[in-house]
Amino acid sequence: MKKVITYGTFDLLHYGHVRLLKRAKELGDYLVVGLSTDEFNQFKKHKESYNSYAERKYILEAIRYVDEVIPEEDWDQKITDVKKNNIDLFVMGDDWQGKFDFLKPYCDVLYLPRTPGISTTKIKSDLK
Ligand code: C2G
């Protein structure tokens, strides 16, 4: 079984997020999502999320491409997560191009093109 992992906040879930999850799942058999906790968002990523961790987890677990959701609490947990979960492939949108190449000794690393024209920031500003 080929295991894939990706990480994110996935707040105000939109089709750009879902397209990323779909493509990630299509690259393997089992997709783990490291979901940023509220504390990680607030104190480390300095980004507010509208939905709580529990609500974002509930939504992600309802997506057919997602097999498991684990908490992302720190920038430094990825190597441990890859080892502990026997991950074969790490996937992220290419806004992170190169940022996680340190994982290459532990698993394959792939950056996928972001979906243009949609973002949580754009949603929030368009709704004002
Ligand atoms: N994404 C995308 N297209 C968009 C918006 C987002 O492909 N239009 C992708 C991002 O590239 C990322 C994933 O969807 O791979 C989740 O996006 P965010 O929730 O914004 O993730 P981010 O806050 O960048 O957190 O340790 C890694 C971080 O947790 C990533």
Short mmCIF file of C-alpha atoms and ligand atoms in Angstrom, two decimals:
data_model
loop_
_atom_site.label_atom_id
_atom_site.label_comp_id
_atom_site.label_asym_id
_atom_site.label_seq_id
_atom_site.Cartn_x
_atom_site.Cartn_y
_atom_site.Cartn_z
CA MET A 1 0.00 0.00 0.00
CA LYS A 2 1.44 3.35 -1.09
CA LYS A 3 0.92 5.97 1.64
CA VAL A 4 0.78 9.68 0.86
CA ILE A 5 0.84 12.59 3.32
CA THR A 6 0.05 16.27 3.00
CA TYR A 7 -0.42 19.12 5.48
CA GLY A 8 -2.49 22.25 5.77
CA THR A 9 -5.06 24.35 7.59
CA PHE A 10 -7.86 23.63 5.09
CA ASP A 11 -10.03 26.43 6.46
CA LEU A 12 -13.11 27.53 4.53
CA LEU A 13 -12.55 24.42 2.42
CA HIS A 14 -12.71 25.22 -1.29
CA TYR A 15 -12.20 23.40 -4.57
CA GLY A 16 -8.49 24.28 -4.65
CA HIS A 17 -8.05 22.31 -1.43
CA VAL A 18 -10.18 19.44 -2.71
CA ARG A 19 -8.27 19.30 -6.03
CA LEU A 20 -5.02 19.04 -4.07
CA LEU A 21 -6.41 16.22 -1.93
CA LYS A 22 -7.79 14.43 -5.01
CA ARG A 23 -4.48 14.59 -6.86
CA ALA A 24 -2.56 13.52 -3.76
CA LYS A 25 -4.80 10.48 -3.26
CA GLU A 26 -4.49 9.54 -6.94
CA LEU A 27 -0.74 9.22 -6.41
CA GLY A 28 -1.15 6.43 -3.86
CA ASP A 29 -3.59 4.20 -2.01
CA TYR A 30 -3.93 5.91 1.35
CA LEU A 31 -3.87 9.63 2.14
CA VAL A 32 -2.94 11.03 5.55
CA VAL A 33 -3.63 14.72 6.15
CA GLY A 34 -1.64 16.58 8.82
CA LEU A 35 -4.20 19.18 9.86
CA SER A 36 -2.90 22.33 11.52
CA THR A 37 -4.27 22.66 15.04
CA ASP A 38 -5.78 25.95 16.22
CA GLU A 39 -2.73 26.56 18.42
CA PHE A 40 -0.30 25.85 15.57
CA ASN A 41 -2.23 28.25 13.36
CA GLN A 42 -2.34 30.98 15.99
CA PHE A 43 1.15 30.84 17.46
CA LYS A 44 3.34 29.36 14.69
CA LYS A 45 1.57 30.02 11.38
CA HIS A 46 0.10 33.32 12.55
CA LYS A 47 -3.07 32.68 10.60
CA GLU A 48 -6.57 32.70 12.01
CA SER A 49 -8.96 29.97 10.92
CA TYR A 50 -12.73 30.46 10.85
CA ASN A 51 -13.48 26.82 11.62
CA SER A 52 -12.02 25.12 14.69
CA TYR A 53 -9.69 22.12 14.39
CA ALA A 54 -12.57 19.80 15.30
CA GLU A 55 -14.79 21.32 12.60
CA ARG A 56 -12.01 21.27 9.97
CA LYS A 57 -11.22 17.65 10.89
CA TYR A 58 -14.90 16.70 10.58
CA ILE A 59 -15.08 18.25 7.12
CA LEU A 60 -11.84 16.63 5.91
CA GLU A 61 -12.92 13.20 7.17
CA ALA A 62 -16.04 13.53 5.01
CA ILE A 63 -13.94 13.84 1.86
CA ARG A 64 -13.66 10.59 -0.10
CA TYR A 65 -9.94 11.18 -0.85
CA VAL A 66 -8.92 11.49 2.82
CA ASP A 67 -8.20 8.28 4.76
CA GLU A 68 -6.80 9.69 7.99
CA VAL A 69 -6.38 13.04 9.69
CA ILE A 70 -3.59 13.66 12.21
CA PRO A 71 -2.85 16.90 14.09
CA GLU A 72 -0.11 19.19 12.85
CA GLU A 73 1.22 20.92 15.96
CA ASP A 74 4.72 21.90 14.93
CA TRP A 75 6.86 22.69 11.91
CA ASP A 76 9.30 19.98 12.99
CA GLN A 77 7.08 16.91 13.13
CA LYS A 78 7.16 15.89 9.47
CA ILE A 79 10.16 13.50 9.57
CA THR A 80 8.67 11.75 12.60
CA ASP A 81 5.26 11.60 10.91
CA VAL A 82 6.77 10.13 7.73
CA LYS A 83 8.61 7.45 9.69
CA LYS A 84 5.79 6.65 12.13
CA ASN A 85 3.18 6.38 9.37
CA ASN A 86 5.42 4.58 6.84
CA ILE A 87 4.83 7.34 4.32
CA ASP A 88 6.07 6.81 0.73
CA LEU A 89 5.20 10.22 -0.72
CA PHE A 90 4.90 13.75 0.65
CA VAL A 91 2.78 16.14 -1.42
CA MET A 92 2.25 19.90 -1.10
CA GLY A 93 1.06 22.70 -3.32
CA ASP A 94 3.87 24.43 -5.19
CA ASP A 95 3.55 27.59 -3.15
CA TRP A 96 5.81 25.54 -0.89
CA GLN A 97 8.19 24.55 -3.71
CA GLY A 98 11.49 23.31 -2.23
CA LYS A 99 10.56 24.07 1.38
CA PHE A 100 10.23 20.42 2.39
CA ASP A 101 13.09 18.88 0.37
CA PHE A 102 14.67 17.86 3.70
CA LEU A 103 12.17 14.99 3.61
CA LYS A 104 13.79 13.47 0.49
CA PRO A 105 15.97 11.02 2.46
CA TYR A 106 12.80 9.63 4.05
CA CYS A 107 10.17 9.66 1.26
CA ASP A 108 9.47 11.00 -2.22
CA VAL A 109 8.59 14.71 -2.27
CA LEU A 110 6.25 16.26 -4.84
CA TYR A 111 4.94 19.80 -5.21
CA LEU A 112 1.73 20.05 -7.22
CA PRO A 113 0.53 23.18 -9.04
CA ARG A 114 -1.85 25.24 -6.92
CA THR A 115 -5.33 25.84 -8.31
CA PRO A 116 -5.33 29.41 -9.60
CA GLY A 117 -8.00 31.99 -8.73
CA ILE A 118 -9.12 30.62 -5.38
CA SER A 119 -7.89 31.03 -1.81
CA THR A 120 -9.36 31.45 1.63
CA THR A 121 -8.05 35.02 1.64
CA LYS A 122 -9.88 35.74 -1.63
CA ILE A 123 -13.10 34.22 -0.30
CA LYS A 124 -12.94 36.37 2.82
CA SER A 125 -12.26 39.57 0.85
CA ASP A 126 -14.89 38.81 -1.80
CA LEU A 127 -17.52 38.31 0.91
CA LYS A 128 -16.88 41.71 2.51
N1 C2G B 1 -3.89 24.81 -2.29
C1 C2G B 1 -4.00 24.64 -3.67
N2 C2G B 1 -4.65 25.58 -4.40
C2 C2G B 1 -5.21 26.66 -3.80
C3 C2G B 1 -5.12 26.82 -2.40
C4 C2G B 1 -4.45 25.88 -1.66
O1 C2G B 1 -3.49 23.65 -4.23
N3 C2G B 1 -5.84 27.58 -4.58
C5 C2G B 1 -3.16 23.80 -1.54
C6 C2G B 1 -1.95 24.38 -0.81
O2 C2G B 1 -0.85 24.52 -1.72
C7 C2G B 1 -1.69 23.33 0.27
C8 C2G B 1 -3.12 22.83 0.58
O3 C2G B 1 -3.97 23.26 -0.51
O4 C2G B 1 -0.92 22.26 -0.27
C9 C2G B 1 -3.66 23.38 1.89
O5 C2G B 1 -3.65 24.79 1.81
P1 C2G B 1 -3.56 25.62 3.20
O6 C2G B 1 -4.59 25.15 4.12
O7 C2G B 1 -3.46 27.08 2.83
O8 C2G B 1 -2.13 25.13 3.73
P2 C2G B 1 -1.00 26.04 4.40
O9 C2G B 1 -1.62 27.01 5.33
O10 C2G B 1 -0.10 26.48 3.32
O11 C2G B 1 -0.28 24.96 5.38
O12 C2G B 1 3.24 22.38 7.14
C10 C2G B 1 2.59 22.81 5.96
C11 C2G B 1 1.49 23.79 6.28
O13 C2G B 1 0.61 23.28 7.25
C12 C2G B 1 0.75 24.15 5.00
#
